[in-house]
Amino acid sequence: MNTENSDSELRIGERLRILRERAGLSQRALAKRAKVTNATISLVEADKMNPSVGALRRILDGIPISLSEFFAFEPEPEQTIFYEAAELSEVGKGKVSFRRIGQSQFGRAMTILHERYEPGADTGRVMYQHEGEEGGVVISGRIEITVGEERRILGPGDAYYFDSRKPHRFRQVGAEPCVIVSACTPPTF
């Protein structure tokens, strides 16, 4: 599924997440109401699964909202300027924490992340590829970054910047967690 969007378009997954949160529902609660798995809600919100019209209707019945209301919904872009640490949105899982600045990426041109890789953390053997560019600075710890055929271990103060269409992978190395502050454009998290 193509997850690119212009500032005026809102991906199905992000639209669902915003409406679910406005309804005060967790992913698990919506899954239970819609009689689908929690993984289904998670995959749809991450734009890794494009639900059929019937599946989307069943999910929306759990909020409840109609299909026409769902597709007509256009939230206001977030206007917050400053964020306390506790207000960053967790979009990672397991040994990899991606804490995003802002609740929604709607209307934004880039994503800024505070990343934390616990010892042994790895983004996976299958390398990522997506439209855009990304870069970051290692704050603490060490990380092995592979971009295409190039591989390098970076430590505190080291930085990276690359075309995200190249296959890439991040793997924590060393005894202490690795912390990175990064940005990517267009927003993909």
JSON list of C-alpha atoms in Angstrom, two decimals:
[
{"chain": "A", "resi": 1, "resn": "MET", "atom": "CA", "xyz": [0.00, 0.00, 0.00]},
{"chain": "A", "resi": 2, "resn": "ASN", "atom": "CA", "xyz": [1.29, 3.47, -0.82]},
{"chain": "A", "resi": 3, "resn": "THR", "atom": "CA", "xyz": [1.53, 5.47, 2.38]},
{"chain": "A", "resi": 4, "resn": "GLU", "atom": "CA", "xyz": [2.52, 8.77, 0.81]},
{"chain": "A", "resi": 5, "resn": "ASN", "atom": "CA", "xyz": [0.14, 11.65, 1.33]},
{"chain": "A", "resi": 6, "resn": "SER", "atom": "CA", "xyz": [-0.10, 15.34, 0.61]},
{"chain": "A", "resi": 7, "resn": "ASP", "atom": "CA", "xyz": [-0.85, 17.81, 3.38]},
{"chain": "A", "resi": 8, "resn": "SER", "atom": "CA", "xyz": [-4.55, 17.73, 2.42]},
{"chain": "A", "resi": 9, "resn": "GLU", "atom": "CA", "xyz": [-4.86, 13.93, 2.41]},
{"chain": "A", "resi": 10, "resn": "LEU", "atom": "CA", "xyz": [-5.05, 11.81, 5.53]},
{"chain": "A", "resi": 11, "resn": "ARG", "atom": "CA", "xyz": [-4.10, 8.15, 5.36]},
{"chain": "A", "resi": 12, "resn": "ILE", "atom": "CA", "xyz": [-6.74, 5.64, 6.44]},
{"chain": "A", "resi": 13, "resn": "GLY", "atom": "CA", "xyz": [-4.57, 4.44, 9.33]},
{"chain": "A", "resi": 14, "resn": "GLU", "atom": "CA", "xyz": [-3.90, 7.89, 10.72]},
{"chain": "A", "resi": 15, "resn": "ARG", "atom": "CA", "xyz": [-7.56, 8.88, 10.27]},
{"chain": "A", "resi": 16, "resn": "LEU", "atom": "CA", "xyz": [-8.63, 5.73, 12.17]},
{"chain": "A", "resi": 17, "resn": "ARG", "atom": "CA", "xyz": [-6.11, 6.36, 14.98]},
{"chain": "A", "resi": 18, "resn": "ILE", "atom": "CA", "xyz": [-7.25, 9.97, 15.45]},
{"chain": "A", "resi": 19, "resn": "LEU", "atom": "CA", "xyz": [-10.94, 9.00, 15.53]},
{"chain": "A", "resi": 20, "resn": "ARG", "atom": "CA", "xyz": [-10.27, 6.03, 17.85]},
{"chain": "A", "resi": 21, "resn": "GLU", "atom": "CA", "xyz": [-8.34, 8.26, 20.28]},
{"chain": "A", "resi": 22, "resn": "ARG", "atom": "CA", "xyz": [-11.05, 10.94, 20.13]},
{"chain": "A", "resi": 23, "resn": "ALA", "atom": "CA", "xyz": [-13.58, 8.25, 21.07]},
{"chain": "A", "resi": 24, "resn": "GLY", "atom": "CA", "xyz": [-11.37, 7.39, 24.08]},
{"chain": "A", "resi": 25, "resn": "LEU", "atom": "CA", "xyz": [-10.70, 3.85, 22.89]},
{"chain": "A", "resi": 26, "resn": "SER", "atom": "CA", "xyz": [-7.48, 1.85, 23.03]},
{"chain": "A", "resi": 27, "resn": "GLN", "atom": "CA", "xyz": [-6.61, -0.37, 20.06]},
{"chain": "A", "resi": 28, "resn": "ARG", "atom": "CA", "xyz": [-7.55, -3.39, 22.17]},
{"chain": "A", "resi": 29, "resn": "ALA", "atom": "CA", "xyz": [-10.95, -1.90, 23.14]},
{"chain": "A", "resi": 30, "resn": "LEU", "atom": "CA", "xyz": [-11.80, -1.04, 19.52]},
{"chain": "A", "resi": 31, "resn": "ALA", "atom": "CA", "xyz": [-10.71, -4.52, 18.37]},
{"chain": "A", "resi": 32, "resn": "LYS", "atom": "CA", "xyz": [-13.00, -6.11, 20.95]},
{"chain": "A", "resi": 33, "resn": "ARG", "atom": "CA", "xyz": [-15.96, -3.93, 19.95]},
{"chain": "A", "resi": 34, "resn": "ALA", "atom": "CA", "xyz": [-15.36, -4.56, 16.23]},
{"chain": "A", "resi": 35, "resn": "LYS", "atom": "CA", "xyz": [-14.75, -8.29, 16.76]},
{"chain": "A", "resi": 36, "resn": "VAL", "atom": "CA", "xyz": [-11.36, -8.17, 15.01]},
{"chain": "A", "resi": 37, "resn": "THR", "atom": "CA", "xyz": [-7.90, -8.86, 16.34]},
{"chain": "A", "resi": 38, "resn": "ASN", "atom": "CA", "xyz": [-5.83, -6.20, 18.05]},
{"chain": "A", "resi": 39, "resn": "ALA", "atom": "CA", "xyz": [-3.19, -6.86, 15.37]},
{"chain": "A", "resi": 40, "resn": "THR", "atom": "CA", "xyz": [-5.70, -5.88, 12.68]},
{"chain": "A", "resi": 41, "resn": "ILE", "atom": "CA", "xyz": [-6.28, -2.47, 14.25]},
{"chain": "A", "resi": 42, "resn": "SER", "atom": "CA", "xyz": [-2.53, -2.01, 14.74]},
{"chain": "A", "resi": 43, "resn": "LEU", "atom": "CA", "xyz": [-1.73, -2.94, 11.12]},
{"chain": "A", "resi": 44, "resn": "VAL", "atom": "CA", "xyz": [-4.46, -0.68, 9.70]},
{"chain": "A", "resi": 45, "resn": "GLU", "atom": "CA", "xyz": [-3.32, 2.27, 11.84]},
{"chain": "A", "resi": 46, "resn": "ALA", "atom": "CA", "xyz": [0.29, 1.70, 10.74]},
{"chain": "A", "resi": 47, "resn": "ASP", "atom": "CA", "xyz": [-0.90, 1.66, 7.08]},
{"chain": "A", "resi": 48, "resn": "LYS", "atom": "CA", "xyz": [0.55, -1.84, 6.72]},
{"chain": "A", "resi": 49, "resn": "MET", "atom": "CA", "xyz": [-2.86, -3.32, 5.92]},
{"chain": "A", "resi": 50, "resn": "ASN", "atom": "CA", "xyz": [-5.51, -1.90, 3.62]},
{"chain": "A", "resi": 51, "resn": "PRO", "atom": "CA", "xyz": [-8.86, -3.19, 4.95]},
{"chain": "A", "resi": 52, "resn": "SER", "atom": "CA", "xyz": [-11.70, -4.17, 2.66]},
{"chain": "A", "resi": 53, "resn": "VAL", "atom": "CA", "xyz": [-14.77, -1.93, 2.76]},
{"chain": "A", "resi": 54, "resn": "GLY", "atom": "CA", "xyz": [-16.58, -4.57, 4.85]},
{"chain": "A", "resi": 55, "resn": "ALA", "atom": "CA", "xyz": [-13.72, -4.86, 7.34]},
{"chain": "A", "resi": 56, "resn": "LEU", "atom": "CA", "xyz": [-13.43, -1.09, 7.62]},
{"chain": "A", "resi": 57, "resn": "ARG", "atom": "CA", "xyz": [-17.18, -0.78, 8.16]},
{"chain": "A", "resi": 58, "resn": "ARG", "atom": "CA", "xyz": [-17.01, -3.39, 10.96]},
{"chain": "A", "resi": 59, "resn": "ILE", "atom": "CA", "xyz": [-14.10, -1.50, 12.60]},
{"chain": "A", "resi": 60, "resn": "LEU", "atom": "CA", "xyz": [-15.91, 1.84, 12.31]},
{"chain": "A", "resi": 61, "resn": "ASP", "atom": "CA", "xyz": [-19.05, 0.35, 13.89]},
{"chain": "A", "resi": 62, "resn": "GLY", "atom": "CA", "xyz": [-16.92, -0.05, 17.02]},
{"chain": "A", "resi": 63, "resn": "ILE", "atom": "CA", "xyz": [-16.30, 3.72, 17.30]},
{"chain": "A", "resi": 64, "resn": "PRO", "atom": "CA", "xyz": [-19.23, 4.24, 16.06]},
{"chain": "A", "resi": 65, "resn": "ILE", "atom": "CA", "xyz": [-18.96, 6.31, 12.87]},
{"chain": "A", "resi": 66, "resn": "SER", "atom": "CA", "xyz": [-20.27, 5.79, 9.33]},
{"chain": "A", "resi": 67, "resn": "LEU", "atom": "CA", "xyz": [-18.05, 5.29, 6.29]},
{"chain": "A", "resi": 68, "resn": "SER", "atom": "CA", "xyz": [-19.12, 8.65, 4.85]},
{"chain": "A", "resi": 69, "resn": "GLU", "atom": "CA", "xyz": [-18.35, 10.45, 8.13]},
{"chain": "A", "resi": 70, "resn": "PHE", "atom": "CA", "xyz": [-15.00, 8.63, 8.30]},
{"chain": "A", "resi": 71, "resn": "PHE", "atom": "CA", "xyz": [-13.88, 9.76, 4.84]},
{"chain": "A", "resi": 72, "resn": "ALA", "atom": "CA", "xyz": [-15.28, 13.28, 5.32]},
{"chain": "A", "resi": 73, "resn": "PHE", "atom": "CA", "xyz": [-13.35, 13.75, 8.59]},
{"chain": "A", "resi": 74, "resn": "GLU", "atom": "CA", "xyz": [-10.54, 16.32, 8.35]},
{"chain": "A", "resi": 75, "resn": "PRO", "atom": "CA", "xyz": [-8.85, 17.14, 11.66]},
{"chain": "A", "resi": 76, "resn": "GLU", "atom": "CA", "xyz": [-7.21, 20.45, 12.30]},
{"chain": "A", "resi": 77, "resn": "PRO", "atom": "CA", "xyz": [-3.40, 20.24, 12.08]},
{"chain": "A", "resi": 78, "resn": "GLU", "atom": "CA", "xyz": [-1.84, 20.11, 15.54]},
{"chain": "A", "resi": 79, "resn": "GLN", "atom": "CA", "xyz": [-0.80, 23.61, 16.66]},
{"chain": "A", "resi": 80, "resn": "THR", "atom": "CA", "xyz": [1.26, 22.65, 19.71]},
{"chain": "A", "resi": 81, "resn": "ILE", "atom": "CA", "xyz": [4.75, 24.19, 19.70]},
{"chain": "A", "resi": 82, "resn": "PHE", "atom": "CA", "xyz": [6.36, 22.80, 22.85]},
{"chain": "A", "resi": 83, "resn": "TYR", "atom": "CA", "xyz": [6.18, 19.25, 24.22]},
{"chain": "A", "resi": 84, "resn": "GLU", "atom": "CA", "xyz": [7.15, 17.83, 27.60]},
{"chain": "A", "resi": 85, "resn": "ALA", "atom": "CA", "xyz": [8.95, 14.48, 27.52]},
{"chain": "A", "resi": 86, "resn": "ALA", "atom": "CA", "xyz": [5.82, 12.64, 28.70]},
{"chain": "A", "resi": 87, "resn": "GLU", "atom": "CA", "xyz": [3.82, 14.08, 25.77]},
{"chain": "A", "resi": 88, "resn": "LEU", "atom": "CA", "xyz": [5.89, 12.38, 23.05]},
{"chain": "A", "resi": 89, "resn": "SER", "atom": "CA", "xyz": [3.91, 9.64, 21.26]},
{"chain": "A", "resi": 90, "resn": "GLU", "atom": "CA", "xyz": [5.38, 6.12, 21.41]},
{"chain": "A", "resi": 91, "resn": "VAL", "atom": "CA", "xyz": [5.29, 4.57, 17.95]},
{"chain": "A", "resi": 92, "resn": "GLY", "atom": "CA", "xyz": [7.93, 1.84, 18.42]},
{"chain": "A", "resi": 93, "resn": "LYS", "atom": "CA", "xyz": [7.68, -1.50, 20.15]},
{"chain": "A", "resi": 94, "resn": "GLY", "atom": "CA", "xyz": [9.76, -4.12, 21.88]},
{"chain": "A", "resi": 95, "resn": "LYS", "atom": "CA", "xyz": [13.41, -3.19, 22.33]},
{"chain": "A", "resi": 96, "resn": "VAL", "atom": "CA", "xyz": [13.07, -0.19, 19.97]},
{"chain": "A", "resi": 97, "resn": "SER", "atom": "CA", "xyz": [11.38, 2.97, 21.25]},
{"chain": "A", "resi": 98, "resn": "PHE", "atom": "CA", "xyz": [10.42, 5.67, 18.76]},
{"chain": "A", "resi": 99, "resn": "ARG", "atom": "CA", "xyz": [8.96, 8.65, 20.64]},
{"chain": "A", "resi": 100, "resn": "ARG", "atom": "CA", "xyz": [7.47, 11.03, 18.07]},
{"chain": "A", "resi": 101, "resn": "ILE", "atom": "CA", "xyz": [7.00, 14.74, 18.57]},
{"chain": "A", "resi": 102, "resn": "GLY", "atom": "CA", "xyz": [3.27, 15.36, 18.09]},
{"chain": "A", "resi": 103, "resn": "GLN", "atom": "CA", "xyz": [0.16, 13.22, 18.28]},
{"chain": "A", "resi": 104, "resn": "SER", "atom": "CA", "xyz": [-0.54, 13.33, 14.55]},
{"chain": "A", "resi": 105, "resn": "GLN", "atom": "CA", "xyz": [1.57, 13.79, 11.44]},
{"chain": "A", "resi": 106, "resn": "PHE", "atom": "CA", "xyz": [-1.37, 15.34, 9.57]},
{"chain": "A", "resi": 107, "resn": "GLY", "atom": "CA", "xyz": [-0.35, 18.65, 8.01]},
{"chain": "A", "resi": 108, "resn": "ARG", "atom": "CA", "xyz": [3.35, 18.15, 8.85]},
{"chain": "A", "resi": 109, "resn": "ALA", "atom": "CA", "xyz": [6.28, 18.01, 6.45]},
{"chain": "A", "resi": 110, "resn": "MET", "atom": "CA", "xyz": [8.57, 15.91, 8.66]},
{"chain": "A", "resi": 111, "resn": "THR", "atom": "CA", "xyz": [8.70, 13.54, 11.61]},
{"chain": "A", "resi": 112, "resn": "ILE", "atom": "CA", "xyz": [11.09, 14.11, 14.51]},
{"chain": "A", "resi": 113, "resn": "LEU", "atom": "CA", "xyz": [11.87, 11.13, 16.74]},
{"chain": "A", "resi": 114, "resn": "HIS", "atom": "CA", "xyz": [13.64, 10.45, 20.02]},
{"chain": "A", "resi": 115, "resn": "GLU", "atom": "CA", "xyz": [14.84, 6.88, 19.40]},
{"chain": "A", "resi": 116, "resn": "ARG", "atom": "CA", "xyz": [16.08, 4.41, 22.01]},
{"chain": "A", "resi": 117, "resn": "TYR", "atom": "CA", "xyz": [17.56, 1.02, 21.13]},
{"chain": "A", "resi": 118, "resn": "GLU", "atom": "CA", "xyz": [17.95, -1.36, 24.07]},
{"chain": "A", "resi": 119, "resn": "PRO", "atom": "CA", "xyz": [20.90, -3.81, 24.05]},
{"chain": "A", "resi": 120, "resn": "GLY", "atom": "CA", "xyz": [20.40, -6.30, 21.22]},
{"chain": "A", "resi": 121, "resn": "ALA", "atom": "CA", "xyz": [17.70, -4.21, 19.51]},
{"chain": "A", "resi": 122, "resn": "ASP", "atom": "CA", "xyz": [17.47, -4.48, 15.75]},
{"chain": "A", "resi": 123, "resn": "THR", "atom": "CA", "xyz": [15.00, -3.08, 13.21]},
{"chain": "A", "resi": 124, "resn": "GLY", "atom": "CA", "xyz": [15.08, -6.51, 11.55]},
{"chain": "A", "resi": 125, "resn": "ARG", "atom": "CA", "xyz": [16.95, -8.52, 8.97]},
{"chain": "A", "resi": 126, "resn": "VAL", "atom": "CA", "xyz": [14.59, -7.31, 6.24]},
{"chain": "A", "resi": 127, "resn": "MET", "atom": "CA", "xyz": [15.72, -3.76, 5.54]},
{"chain": "A", "resi": 128, "resn": "TYR", "atom": "CA", "xyz": [13.28, -0.84, 5.34]},
{"chain": "A", "resi": 129, "resn": "GLN", "atom": "CA", "xyz": [12.72, 1.27, 2.24]},
{"chain": "A", "resi": 130, "resn": "HIS", "atom": "CA", "xyz": [10.35, 4.19, 1.85]},
{"chain": "A", "resi": 131, "resn": "GLU", "atom": "CA", "xyz": [10.09, 7.52, 0.10]},
{"chain": "A", "resi": 132, "resn": "GLY", "atom": "CA", "xyz": [11.98, 10.44, 1.56]},
{"chain": "A", "resi": 133, "resn": "GLU", "atom": "CA", "xyz": [15.13, 11.28, 3.45]},
{"chain": "A", "resi": 134, "resn": "GLU", "atom": "CA", "xyz": [16.20, 10.76, 7.03]},
{"chain": "A", "resi": 135, "resn": "GLY", "atom": "CA", "xyz": [19.00, 11.80, 9.28]},
{"chain": "A", "resi": 136, "resn": "GLY", "atom": "CA", "xyz": [19.96, 11.81, 12.92]},
{"chain": "A", "resi": 137, "resn": "VAL", "atom": "CA", "xyz": [22.59, 12.31, 15.60]},
{"chain": "A", "resi": 138, "resn": "VAL", "atom": "CA", "xyz": [23.65, 9.65, 18.09]},
{"chain": "A", "resi": 139, "resn": "ILE", "atom": "CA", "xyz": [23.33, 11.05, 21.63]},
{"chain": "A", "resi": 140, "resn": "SER", "atom": "CA", "xyz": [24.62, 8.03, 23.57]},
{"chain": "A", "resi": 141, "resn": "GLY", "atom": "CA", "xyz": [25.54, 4.39, 23.02]},
{"chain": "A", "resi": 142, "resn": "ARG", "atom": "CA", "xyz": [26.49, 2.80, 19.72]},
{"chain": "A", "resi": 143, "resn": "ILE", "atom": "CA", "xyz": [24.46, 1.80, 16.66]},
{"chain": "A", "resi": 144, "resn": "GLU", "atom": "CA", "xyz": [25.32, -0.10, 13.52]},
{"chain": "A", "resi": 145, "resn": "ILE", "atom": "CA", "xyz": [23.57, 1.43, 10.51]},
{"chain": "A", "resi": 146, "resn": "THR", "atom": "CA", "xyz": [23.40, -0.33, 7.15]},
{"chain": "A", "resi": 147, "resn": "VAL", "atom": "CA", "xyz": [22.33, 1.68, 4.10]},
{"chain": "A", "resi": 148, "resn": "GLY", "atom": "CA", "xyz": [22.46, -0.27, 0.86]},
{"chain": "A", "resi": 149, "resn": "GLU", "atom": "CA", "xyz": [25.89, -1.92, 0.76]},
{"chain": "A", "resi": 150, "resn": "GLU", "atom": "CA", "xyz": [27.43, 0.51, 3.28]},
{"chain": "A", "resi": 151, "resn": "ARG", "atom": "CA", "xyz": [27.67, -0.27, 6.99]},
{"chain": "A", "resi": 152, "resn": "ARG", "atom": "CA", "xyz": [29.06, 1.84, 9.81]},
{"chain": "A", "resi": 153, "resn": "ILE", "atom": "CA", "xyz": [29.07, 1.81, 13.63]},
{"chain": "A", "resi": 154, "resn": "LEU", "atom": "CA", "xyz": [28.27, 5.26, 15.04]},
{"chain": "A", "resi": 155, "resn": "GLY", "atom": "CA", "xyz": [28.81, 6.56, 18.56]},
{"chain": "A", "resi": 156, "resn": "PRO", "atom": "CA", "xyz": [27.97, 9.74, 20.51]},
{"chain": "A", "resi": 157, "resn": "GLY", "atom": "CA", "xyz": [28.13, 12.84, 18.32]},
{"chain": "A", "resi": 158, "resn": "ASP", "atom": "CA", "xyz": [28.25, 10.85, 15.06]},
{"chain": "A", "resi": 159, "resn": "ALA", "atom": "CA", "xyz": [25.48, 11.48, 12.54]},
{"chain": "A", "resi": 160, "resn": "TYR", "atom": "CA", "xyz": [23.86, 10.07, 9.41]},
{"chain": "A", "resi": 161, "resn": "TYR", "atom": "CA", "xyz": [21.75, 11.36, 6.52]},
{"chain": "A", "resi": 162, "resn": "PHE", "atom": "CA", "xyz": [20.51, 9.28, 3.58]},
{"chain": "A", "resi": 163, "resn": "ASP", "atom": "CA", "xyz": [17.88, 8.74, 0.90]},
{"chain": "A", "resi": 164, "resn": "SER", "atom": "CA", "xyz": [15.28, 6.47, 2.56]},
{"chain": "A", "resi": 165, "resn": "ARG", "atom": "CA", "xyz": [14.57, 4.70, -0.74]},
{"chain": "A", "resi": 166, "resn": "LYS", "atom": "CA", "xyz": [17.84, 2.83, -0.14]},
{"chain": "A", "resi": 167, "resn": "PRO", "atom": "CA", "xyz": [17.34, -0.32, 1.96]},
{"chain": "A", "resi": 168, "resn": "HIS", "atom": "CA", "xyz": [18.36, 0.42, 5.55]},
{"chain": "A", "resi": 169, "resn": "ARG", "atom": "CA", "xyz": [18.63, -1.22, 8.95]},
{"chain": "A", "resi": 170, "resn": "PHE", "atom": "CA", "xyz": [19.59, -0.13, 12.49]},
{"chain": "A", "resi": 171, "resn": "ARG", "atom": "CA", "xyz": [21.15, -2.51, 15.04]},
{"chain": "A", "resi": 172, "resn": "GLN", "atom": "CA", "xyz": [22.25, -1.57, 18.57]},
{"chain": "A", "resi": 173, "resn": "VAL", "atom": "CA", "xyz": [25.78, -2.71, 19.47]},
{"chain": "A", "resi": 174, "resn": "GLY", "atom": "CA", "xyz": [27.52, -2.51, 22.83]},
{"chain": "A", "resi": 175, "resn": "ALA", "atom": "CA", "xyz": [26.50, -2.82, 26.46]},
{"chain": "A", "resi": 176, "resn": "GLU", "atom": "CA", "xyz": [24.49, 0.37, 26.90]},
{"chain": "A", "resi": 177, "resn": "PRO", "atom": "CA", "xyz": [21.29, 1.50, 25.16]},
{"chain": "A", "resi": 178, "resn": "CYS", "atom": "CA", "xyz": [21.68, 3.78, 22.14]},
{"chain": "A", "resi": 179, "resn": "VAL", "atom": "CA", "xyz": [19.79, 7.08, 21.98]},
{"chain": "A", "resi": 180, "resn": "ILE", "atom": "CA", "xyz": [19.33, 8.97, 18.69]},
{"chain": "A", "resi": 181, "resn": "VAL", "atom": "CA", "xyz": [17.44, 12.13, 17.76]},
{"chain": "A", "resi": 182, "resn": "SER", "atom": "CA", "xyz": [16.31, 11.84, 14.16]},
{"chain": "A", "resi": 183, "resn": "ALA", "atom": "CA", "xyz": [14.09, 13.42, 11.51]},
{"chain": "A", "resi": 184, "resn": "CYS", "atom": "CA", "xyz": [12.54, 12.10, 8.31]},
{"chain": "A", "resi": 185, "resn": "THR", "atom": "CA", "xyz": [10.60, 13.71, 5.54]},
{"chain": "A", "resi": 186, "resn": "PRO", "atom": "CA", "xyz": [7.92, 13.14, 4.44]},
{"chain": "A", "resi": 187, "resn": "PRO", "atom": "CA", "xyz": [6.46, 11.90, 7.75]},
{"chain": "A", "resi": 188, "resn": "THR", "atom": "CA", "xyz": [6.39, 8.12, 7.77]},
{"chain": "A", "resi": 189, "resn": "PHE", "atom": "CA", "xyz": [5.78, 7.36, 11.47]}
]
